[in-house]
CSV table of C-alpha atoms in Angstrom, one decimal:
chain,number,residue,atom,x,y,z
A,1,UNK,CA,118.1,49.8,131.2
A,2,UNK,CA,121.5,51.1,130.3
A,3,UNK,CA,120.7,54.6,131.7
A,4,UNK,CA,119.6,53.0,135.0
A,5,UNK,CA,122.8,51.0,135.2
A,6,UNK,CA,125.0,54.0,134.6
A,7,UNK,CA,123.0,56.0,137.1
A,8,UNK,CA,123.6,53.3,139.7
A,9,UNK,CA,127.4,53.4,139.1
A,10,UNK,CA,127.5,57.2,139.2
A,11,UNK,CA,125.4,57.3,142.4
A,12,UNK,CA,127.7,54.7,144.0
A,13,UNK,CA,130.8,56.6,143.1
A,14,UNK,CA,129.3,59.8,144.5
A,15,UNK,CA,128.3,57.9,147.7
A,16,UNK,CA,131.8,56.5,148.1
A,17,UNK,CA,133.4,60.0,147.8
A,18,UNK,CA,130.9,61.5,150.3
A,19,UNK,CA,131.4,58.7,152.7
A,20,UNK,CA,135.2,59.0,152.6
A,21,UNK,CA,135.0,62.8,153.1
A,22,UNK,CA,132.6,62.4,156.0
A,23,UNK,CA,134.8,59.7,157.6
A,24,UNK,CA,138.0,61.7,157.3
A,25,UNK,CA,136.4,64.9,158.6
A,26,UNK,CA,135.1,63.2,161.7
A,27,UNK,CA,131.4,63.5,160.9
A,28,UNK,CA,131.2,59.7,161.1
A,29,UNK,CA,133.2,58.6,164.1
A,30,UNK,CA,133.9,55.1,165.4
A,31,UNK,CA,130.5,54.9,167.1
A,32,UNK,CA,128.8,55.4,163.7
A,33,UNK,CA,131.1,53.1,161.7
A,34,UNK,CA,128.7,50.2,161.8
A,35,UNK,CA,125.9,52.3,160.2
A,36,UNK,CA,128.4,53.3,157.4
A,37,UNK,CA,129.4,49.7,157.0
A,38,UNK,CA,125.9,48.4,156.5
A,39,UNK,CA,125.0,51.2,154.2
A,40,UNK,CA,128.1,50.4,152.1
A,41,UNK,CA,127.0,46.8,152.0
A,42,UNK,CA,123.6,47.7,150.7
A,43,UNK,CA,125.0,50.0,148.1
A,44,UNK,CA,127.4,47.2,146.9
A,45,UNK,CA,124.4,44.8,146.7
A,46,UNK,CA,122.5,47.3,144.6
A,47,UNK,CA,125.4,47.7,142.2
A,48,UNK,CA,125.8,44.0,141.8
A,49,UNK,CA,122.1,43.6,141.2
A,50,UNK,CA,122.1,46.4,138.6
A,51,UNK,CA,125.1,44.9,136.9
A,52,UNK,CA,123.5,41.4,136.7
A,53,UNK,CA,120.2,42.8,135.4
A,54,UNK,CA,122.1,44.8,132.8
A,55,UNK,CA,124.1,41.7,131.6
A,56,UNK,CA,120.9,39.7,131.3
A,57,UNK,CA,119.4,42.5,129.3
A,58,UNK,CA,122.4,42.5,126.9
A,59,UNK,CA,121.9,38.8,126.2
A,60,UNK,CA,118.7,39.5,124.3
A,61,UNK,CA,119.2,43.1,123.4
A,62,UNK,CA,119.3,43.6,119.6
A,63,UNK,CA,118.2,40.0,118.8
A,64,UNK,CA,115.5,39.5,116.2
A,65,UNK,CA,113.1,37.9,118.7
A,66,UNK,CA,113.5,40.7,121.1
A,67,UNK,CA,113.0,43.3,118.4
A,68,UNK,CA,109.8,41.7,117.0
A,69,UNK,CA,108.5,41.3,120.6
A,70,UNK,CA,109.0,45.1,121.2
A,71,UNK,CA,107.4,46.0,117.9
A,72,UNK,CA,104.4,43.8,118.7
A,73,UNK,CA,103.9,45.3,122.1
A,74,UNK,CA,104.0,48.8,120.9
A,75,UNK,CA,101.8,48.1,117.9
A,76,UNK,CA,99.2,46.3,120.0
A,77,UNK,CA,99.1,49.2,122.4
A,78,UNK,CA,98.7,51.8,119.7
A,79,UNK,CA,96.2,49.6,117.8
A,80,UNK,CA,93.9,49.4,120.9
A,81,UNK,CA,94.2,53.1,121.5
A,82,UNK,CA,93.2,53.8,117.9
A,83,UNK,CA,90.2,51.4,118.1
A,84,UNK,CA,89.1,53.2,121.3
A,85,UNK,CA,89.5,56.6,119.6
A,86,UNK,CA,89.3,56.1,115.9
A,87,UNK,CA,89.5,59.8,115.1
A,88,UNK,CA,91.6,60.7,118.2
A,89,UNK,CA,88.5,62.0,119.9
A,90,UNK,CA,87.4,64.2,117.0
A,91,UNK,CA,84.4,63.7,114.7
A,92,UNK,CA,84.8,61.6,111.6
A,93,UNK,CA,85.0,63.5,108.4
A,94,UNK,CA,82.1,61.9,106.4
A,95,UNK,CA,81.5,64.7,103.9
A,96,UNK,CA,83.5,67.1,101.8
A,97,UNK,CA,85.3,70.0,103.3
A,98,UNK,CA,83.3,73.3,102.9
A,99,UNK,CA,84.2,75.2,99.8
A,100,UNK,CA,85.1,78.4,101.6
A,101,UNK,CA,87.6,76.7,103.9
A,102,UNK,CA,91.2,77.9,103.9
A,103,UNK,CA,94.0,75.4,103.7
A,104,UNK,CA,96.5,75.0,106.6
A,105,UNK,CA,99.7,74.1,104.7
A,106,UNK,CA,102.8,72.3,105.9
A,107,UNK,CA,105.8,74.3,106.9
A,108,UNK,CA,108.2,71.5,105.8
A,109,UNK,CA,108.2,68.2,103.9
A,110,UNK,CA,108.0,65.0,106.0
A,111,UNK,CA,105.8,62.5,107.7
A,112,UNK,CA,102.8,63.3,109.9
A,113,UNK,CA,104.2,62.0,113.3
A,114,UNK,CA,101.5,63.1,115.7
A,115,UNK,CA,98.3,65.2,116.1
A,116,UNK,CA,97.2,67.0,119.3
A,117,UNK,CA,93.4,67.2,118.9
A,118,UNK,CA,92.8,68.6,122.4
A,119,UNK,CA,94.7,71.8,121.8
A,120,UNK,CA,93.3,72.1,118.3
A,121,UNK,CA,89.8,71.9,119.7
A,122,UNK,CA,90.5,74.7,122.2
A,123,UNK,CA,91.9,76.9,119.5
A,124,UNK,CA,88.9,76.3,117.2
A,125,UNK,CA,86.6,77.2,120.1
A,126,UNK,CA,88.5,80.3,121.0
A,127,UNK,CA,88.6,81.6,117.4
A,128,UNK,CA,85.1,80.3,116.5
A,129,UNK,CA,86.3,78.2,113.5
A,130,UNK,CA,85.9,74.7,112.3
A,131,UNK,CA,89.0,72.6,111.6
A,132,UNK,CA,89.0,69.7,109.2
A,133,UNK,CA,92.1,67.6,109.4
A,134,UNK,CA,92.7,65.7,106.1
A,135,UNK,CA,96.3,64.6,106.7
A,136,UNK,CA,96.5,61.1,108.2
A,137,UNK,CA,99.0,59.9,110.7
A,138,UNK,CA,101.9,58.4,108.8
A,139,UNK,CA,101.2,60.3,105.6
A,140,UNK,CA,104.1,61.9,103.8
A,141,UNK,CA,103.3,65.6,103.0
A,142,UNK,CA,105.2,68.0,100.8
A,143,UNK,CA,106.1,71.6,101.6
A,144,UNK,CA,102.9,73.8,101.4
A,145,UNK,CA,100.7,70.8,101.0
A,146,UNK,CA,97.4,71.0,102.9
A,147,UNK,CA,97.4,69.5,106.4
A,148,UNK,CA,94.0,70.6,107.4
A,149,UNK,CA,91.3,73.1,106.3
A,150,UNK,CA,89.9,75.9,108.4
A,151,UNK,CA,86.3,77.0,107.9
A,152,UNK,CA,86.4,80.6,109.3
A,153,UNK,CA,88.7,83.5,109.6
A,154,UNK,CA,92.3,82.3,110.1
A,155,UNK,CA,95.1,84.8,110.8
A,156,UNK,CA,98.9,84.0,111.0
A,157,UNK,CA,98.9,83.4,114.7
A,158,UNK,CA,96.1,80.9,114.5
A,159,UNK,CA,97.7,79.2,111.6
A,160,UNK,CA,101.0,78.9,113.5
A,161,UNK,CA,99.3,77.5,116.6
A,162,UNK,CA,97.3,75.0,114.6
A,163,UNK,CA,100.4,73.9,112.6
A,164,UNK,CA,102.1,73.3,115.9
A,165,UNK,CA,99.4,70.7,116.7
A,166,UNK,CA,100.4,68.6,113.7
A,167,UNK,CA,103.9,67.3,114.2
A,168,UNK,CA,105.7,66.8,110.9
A,169,UNK,CA,109.2,65.1,110.9
A,170,UNK,CA,111.7,63.3,108.8
A,171,UNK,CA,110.7,59.8,110.1
A,172,UNK,CA,107.4,58.2,111.2
A,173,UNK,CA,106.7,57.7,114.9
A,174,UNK,CA,105.1,54.8,116.7
A,175,UNK,CA,103.3,57.1,119.2
A,176,UNK,CA,100.0,57.4,117.4
A,177,UNK,CA,100.6,55.3,114.3
A,178,UNK,CA,99.7,51.6,114.6
A,179,UNK,CA,100.2,51.2,110.8
A,180,UNK,CA,103.9,51.8,111.3
A,181,UNK,CA,104.2,48.8,113.6
A,182,UNK,CA,102.3,46.6,111.1
A,183,UNK,CA,104.6,47.7,108.3
A,184,UNK,CA,107.7,47.1,110.4
A,185,UNK,CA,106.7,43.5,111.2
A,186,UNK,CA,105.7,42.8,107.6
A,187,UNK,CA,109.1,44.1,106.4
A,188,UNK,CA,110.9,41.8,109.0
A,189,UNK,CA,108.9,38.8,107.7
A,190,UNK,CA,109.6,39.7,104.1
A,191,UNK,CA,113.3,40.1,104.6
A,192,UNK,CA,113.4,36.8,106.4
A,193,UNK,CA,112.0,35.1,103.3
A,194,UNK,CA,114.7,36.5,101.0
A,195,UNK,CA,117.0,34.0,99.3
A,196,UNK,CA,120.0,35.5,101.1
A,197,UNK,CA,118.5,34.9,104.6
A,198,UNK,CA,116.0,32.0,104.0
A,199,UNK,CA,114.5,32.1,107.6
A,200,UNK,CA,110.9,30.9,107.3
A,201,UNK,CA,110.7,30.5,111.1
A,202,UNK,CA,111.0,34.3,111.6
A,203,UNK,CA,108.3,34.8,108.9
A,204,UNK,CA,106.0,32.4,110.7
A,205,UNK,CA,106.7,34.2,114.0
A,206,UNK,CA,105.9,37.5,112.4
A,207,UNK,CA,102.6,36.2,111.0
A,208,UNK,CA,101.6,34.9,114.5
A,209,UNK,CA,102.4,38.3,116.0
A,210,UNK,CA,100.4,40.2,113.4
A,211,UNK,CA,97.6,37.8,114.1
A,212,UNK,CA,97.7,38.6,117.8
A,213,UNK,CA,97.6,42.3,117.1
A,214,UNK,CA,94.6,42.0,114.6
A,215,UNK,CA,92.7,39.8,117.0
A,216,UNK,CA,92.0,42.9,119.1
A,217,UNK,CA,90.0,44.4,116.2
A,218,UNK,CA,86.5,45.6,116.9
A,219,UNK,CA,83.9,47.7,115.1
């Protein structure tokens, strides 16, 4: 919202400079002044509309209710996506990893932020290997800890490509991790019940939001 508002102001400023230059150089004569006038009026209306929308946005921006609403929306979306694709489109790992599999280790310590199974599938087909991903989204992995296991011949190039399909970073991401949203809402509710805050209304609101998210559960 803020970026759109700033873009509106910058675009209006550029339009004003261009209009002044075209007017002074004679490109827009008196016979075209009416077109320039109405265009300027439309631009001013657009700026006022953007400013009013931005002010209305700032009234709720950063509030606890607005924050929990955003967390709920993101969590519900990711929760439905995970229910539709429990294993991100891959096959569930229902048995032990083959004994001869080679470990694909992490290049850094951090949280598993995202997994790209489509590219991983293409790489496994091209190199005729089987990839068993054992690191879950949201897990914290240490340096050189196994992210996945490769059953077949794995060279350095394949290991680098497969490692690029598993995003490891310093913080968790909401993109593929519905558990993060549930944890965030539970932490909001827990902090609201602390003696220093004593806000049971927020805790009740969080419980209702978690209930709405879990109501989408299916086998």
